[in-house]
Amino acid sequence: DQQVKQNSPSLSVQEGRISILNCDYTNSMFDYFLWYKKYPAEGPTFLISISSIKDKNEDGRFTVFLNKSAKHLSLHIVPSQPGDSAVYFCAASLGYNDMRFGAGTRLTVKP
Amino acid sequence: EAQVTQNPRYLITVTGKKLTVTCSQNMNHEYMSWYRQDPGLGLRQIYYSMNVEVTDKGDVPEGYKVSRKEKRNFPLILESPSPNQTSLYFCASSSGQGSFYNEQFFGPGTRLTVL
């Protein structure tokens, strides 16, 4: 069973606009959420995270929002740049080791 | 440069022929893990290790073995590969400090094809 779901396989936005990537989870016990970014032929790289006790975390152009009642996580990228084009994975963890990943969303930022 | 290395990057093999994918990190991380990535399924954890000589199963351990004899190395062993193990494999490590699972560093991946 997939406890972390990214229902949009792909997203295309114009350079300079906002990109919003969404993630839903089913297990209310998850206590930490992360976003990873992956370029072709490379491993995922950590982007940003948020603890379940918070509802927002910001790092430069990247902001992650957590809505625990809806079991929903989103990543906002503002403004989007062509270099942001990549696959983005949402991940959720439970305890010291139990990390579940979504299937990924391929973001394309058009110049 | 801090990094996780994996070898080989690409491997084509036949059913039943034992193989090992090596993983090494130079960050003195205690925690290491193996994942496989399959279309539509994201990354699924195969095995993980909290420290030397300490390993445990992840979500999909069947058909795989691991060992952690040294802190820096965490090889993945397929004793008798089968076609359903055709996948993209990633090794990862993290410091285990603070949020244990936070900010895992991933290797570049190994694409394995089992014929």
Coordinates of C-alpha atoms in Angstrom, one line a residue:
Chain A
D1 CA 0.0 0.0 0.0
Q2 CA 1.3 3.4 -0.9
Q3 CA 1.1 5.6 2.2
V4 CA 2.5 8.6 0.4
K5 CA 0.9 9.6 -2.9
Q6 CA 1.9 12.2 -5.5
N7 CA -1.1 12.2 -7.8
S8 CA 0.3 14.4 -10.5
P9 CA 3.0 12.6 -12.5
S10 CA 4.0 15.8 -14.2
L11 CA 3.6 19.6 -14.0
S12 CA 4.6 22.3 -16.4
V13 CA 5.0 25.9 -15.5
Q14 CA 6.3 29.1 -17.0
E15 CA 9.6 30.5 -15.8
G16 CA 9.0 33.1 -13.1
R17 CA 5.6 31.7 -12.1
I18 CA 4.8 29.6 -9.0
S19 CA 5.2 25.8 -9.0
I20 CA 3.0 23.9 -6.5
L21 CA 3.7 20.2 -6.0
N22 CA 1.3 18.2 -4.0
C23 CA 1.6 15.2 -1.8
D24 CA -1.0 13.2 0.2
Y25 CA -0.4 10.7 3.0
T26 CA -2.5 8.2 4.8
N27 CA -0.7 7.5 8.0
S28 CA -1.4 10.2 10.7
M29 CA 1.6 8.9 12.7
F30 CA 4.2 10.3 10.3
D31 CA 6.2 12.8 12.2
Y32 CA 8.6 14.2 9.6
F33 CA 8.2 15.1 5.9
L34 CA 10.8 15.8 3.3
W35 CA 11.1 16.8 -0.3
Y36 CA 13.9 15.5 -2.5
K37 CA 14.8 16.7 -6.0
K38 CA 16.2 14.4 -8.6
Y39 CA 18.0 15.2 -11.9
P40 CA 18.4 12.5 -14.6
A41 CA 21.3 10.1 -14.0
E42 CA 21.8 11.5 -10.4
G43 CA 20.6 10.4 -7.0
P44 CA 17.9 12.4 -5.2
T45 CA 19.1 15.4 -3.2
F46 CA 17.5 16.7 -0.1
L47 CA 15.6 19.9 -0.6
I48 CA 13.5 20.9 2.4
S49 CA 11.8 19.3 5.3
I50 CA 9.2 20.0 7.9
S51 CA 8.3 18.5 11.3
S52 CA 4.8 17.5 12.0
I53 CA 4.6 20.1 14.8
K54 CA 4.9 22.9 12.2
D55 CA 2.7 23.9 9.3
K56 CA 5.2 25.9 7.2
N57 CA 8.9 25.9 6.5
E58 CA 10.7 28.2 4.2
D59 CA 14.1 28.1 2.6
G60 CA 14.7 30.8 -0.1
R61 CA 12.5 30.1 -3.0
F62 CA 11.2 26.9 -1.5
T63 CA 8.3 26.7 1.0
V64 CA 6.8 23.5 2.3
F65 CA 3.3 23.6 3.8
L66 CA 1.8 20.9 6.0
N67 CA -1.9 20.5 6.6
K68 CA -2.2 17.7 9.1
S69 CA -6.0 17.6 9.2
A70 CA -6.1 17.0 5.4
K71 CA -3.0 14.8 5.5
H72 CA -1.6 17.0 2.7
L73 CA 1.8 18.4 2.0
S74 CA 2.8 20.9 -0.7
L75 CA 6.0 22.4 -2.0
H76 CA 5.9 25.9 -3.4
I77 CA 8.7 27.2 -5.7
V78 CA 8.6 30.9 -6.3
P79 CA 9.8 32.1 -8.7
S80 CA 10.3 28.9 -10.8
Q81 CA 13.5 28.7 -12.8
P82 CA 14.4 26.4 -15.7
G83 CA 17.1 24.8 -13.4
D84 CA 14.2 23.6 -11.2
S85 CA 13.2 21.2 -13.9
A86 CA 13.5 17.8 -12.2
V87 CA 11.6 15.0 -10.5
Y88 CA 10.4 15.9 -7.0
F89 CA 9.8 13.2 -4.4
C90 CA 7.8 13.7 -1.3
A91 CA 8.8 11.5 1.6
A92 CA 7.3 10.9 5.1
S93 CA 8.9 9.2 8.0
L94 CA 7.7 7.5 11.1
G95 CA 10.1 7.1 14.1
Y96 CA 13.8 6.7 13.7
N97 CA 13.6 4.7 10.5
D98 CA 10.6 4.2 8.3
M99 CA 10.7 6.5 5.3
R100 CA 8.1 6.3 2.6
F101 CA 8.4 8.0 -0.7
G102 CA 5.8 9.1 -3.2
A103 CA 6.1 8.1 -6.9
G104 CA 7.5 11.5 -7.8
T105 CA 6.3 14.5 -9.9
R106 CA 8.2 15.6 -12.9
L107 CA 8.4 19.4 -13.0
T108 CA 9.2 21.2 -16.2
V109 CA 9.9 24.9 -16.1
K110 CA 9.6 26.5 -19.5
P111 CA 11.7 29.6 -20.4
Chain B
E1 CA 34.1 16.2 -1.5
A2 CA 31.4 14.6 0.6
Q3 CA 29.8 11.9 -1.5
V4 CA 28.2 8.5 -1.7
T5 CA 29.6 6.3 -4.5
Q6 CA 28.1 3.2 -6.0
N7 CA 29.6 0.7 -8.4
P8 CA 28.8 -0.3 -11.0
R9 CA 26.5 2.4 -12.4
Y10 CA 25.1 0.0 -15.0
L11 CA 24.9 -3.8 -14.9
I12 CA 23.2 -6.3 -17.2
T13 CA 23.2 -9.8 -15.9
V14 CA 21.4 -13.1 -16.2
T15 CA 19.0 -14.9 -13.8
G16 CA 20.8 -16.7 -11.0
K17 CA 24.2 -15.1 -11.4
K18 CA 25.3 -13.7 -8.0
L19 CA 26.2 -10.0 -8.0
T20 CA 27.3 -7.3 -5.6
V21 CA 26.7 -3.6 -5.8
T22 CA 29.1 -1.6 -3.7
C23 CA 28.3 1.5 -1.8
S24 CA 30.8 3.7 0.0
Q25 CA 30.5 7.1 1.8
N26 CA 33.2 9.4 3.0
M27 CA 31.2 11.4 5.5
N28 CA 31.6 9.1 8.5
H29 CA 27.9 8.6 8.6
E30 CA 26.4 6.0 10.9
Y31 CA 23.2 5.3 9.0
M32 CA 23.2 3.8 5.5
S33 CA 20.3 2.4 3.4
W34 CA 19.5 0.8 0.1
Y35 CA 16.4 1.7 -2.0
R36 CA 15.0 0.6 -5.3
Q37 CA 13.1 2.9 -7.6
D38 CA 10.5 1.5 -9.9
P39 CA 8.1 3.4 -12.2
G40 CA 4.9 4.5 -10.3
L41 CA 6.2 3.3 -7.0
G42 CA 8.8 5.8 -6.0
L43 CA 11.7 4.7 -3.8
R44 CA 11.2 1.7 -1.6
Q45 CA 13.7 0.8 1.2
I46 CA 15.4 -2.6 0.9
Y47 CA 17.7 -2.7 3.9
Y48 CA 19.2 -0.3 6.3
S49 CA 22.0 -0.2 8.8
M50 CA 22.3 1.9 12.0
N51 CA 26.0 1.2 12.4
V52 CA 28.7 -1.4 11.9
E53 CA 27.3 -4.9 12.2
V54 CA 23.8 -3.6 12.7
T55 CA 21.4 -4.2 9.8
D56 CA 17.7 -4.5 9.4
K57 CA 15.0 -5.2 6.8
G58 CA 13.2 -2.4 5.0
D59 CA 10.0 -2.7 3.0
V60 CA 11.2 -5.0 0.2
P61 CA 14.1 -7.2 1.5
E62 CA 13.2 -10.4 -0.3
G63 CA 16.0 -11.6 -2.6
Y64 CA 18.7 -9.2 -1.1
K65 CA 21.4 -9.4 1.4
V66 CA 23.6 -6.7 3.0
S67 CA 26.6 -6.4 5.2
R68 CA 28.2 -3.6 7.2
K69 CA 31.6 -4.7 8.3
E70 CA 33.1 -1.2 8.0
K71 CA 31.4 2.1 8.7
R72 CA 32.0 3.5 5.2
N73 CA 30.8 0.5 3.1
F74 CA 27.4 -1.1 2.7
P75 CA 27.3 -3.5 -0.2
L76 CA 24.1 -4.9 -1.6
I77 CA 24.2 -8.6 -2.6
L78 CA 21.8 -10.4 -4.9
E79 CA 22.6 -14.1 -4.4
S80 CA 20.3 -15.3 -7.2
P81 CA 19.0 -12.4 -9.2
S82 CA 15.6 -12.6 -10.9
P83 CA 14.0 -10.4 -13.6
N84 CA 11.7 -8.8 -11.0
Q85 CA 14.9 -7.3 -9.5
T86 CA 15.5 -5.2 -12.6
S87 CA 15.4 -1.7 -11.2
L88 CA 17.3 1.4 -10.3
Y89 CA 19.1 1.1 -7.0
F90 CA 20.2 3.9 -4.7
C91 CA 22.4 3.8 -1.7
A92 CA 22.0 6.6 0.9
S93 CA 23.6 7.7 4.1
S94 CA 22.9 10.1 6.9
S95 CA 24.6 11.3 10.1
G96 CA 21.9 10.0 12.4
Q97 CA 22.3 13.1 14.5
G98 CA 19.3 15.2 15.5
S99 CA 16.5 14.1 13.2
F100 CA 17.9 10.7 12.4
Y101 CA 16.3 10.3 9.0
N102 CA 16.8 13.9 7.9
E103 CA 18.8 14.8 4.9
Q104 CA 19.9 11.5 3.5
F105 CA 22.7 11.7 0.9
F106 CA 22.1 9.5 -2.1
G107 CA 24.5 7.9 -4.4
P108 CA 24.2 8.3 -8.2
G109 CA 22.3 5.1 -8.7
T110 CA 22.9 1.7 -10.2
R111 CA 20.7 0.6 -13.1
L112 CA 20.4 -3.2 -13.0
T113 CA 18.9 -5.4 -15.7
V114 CA 18.3 -9.1 -15.0
L115 CA 17.6 -11.1 -18.1

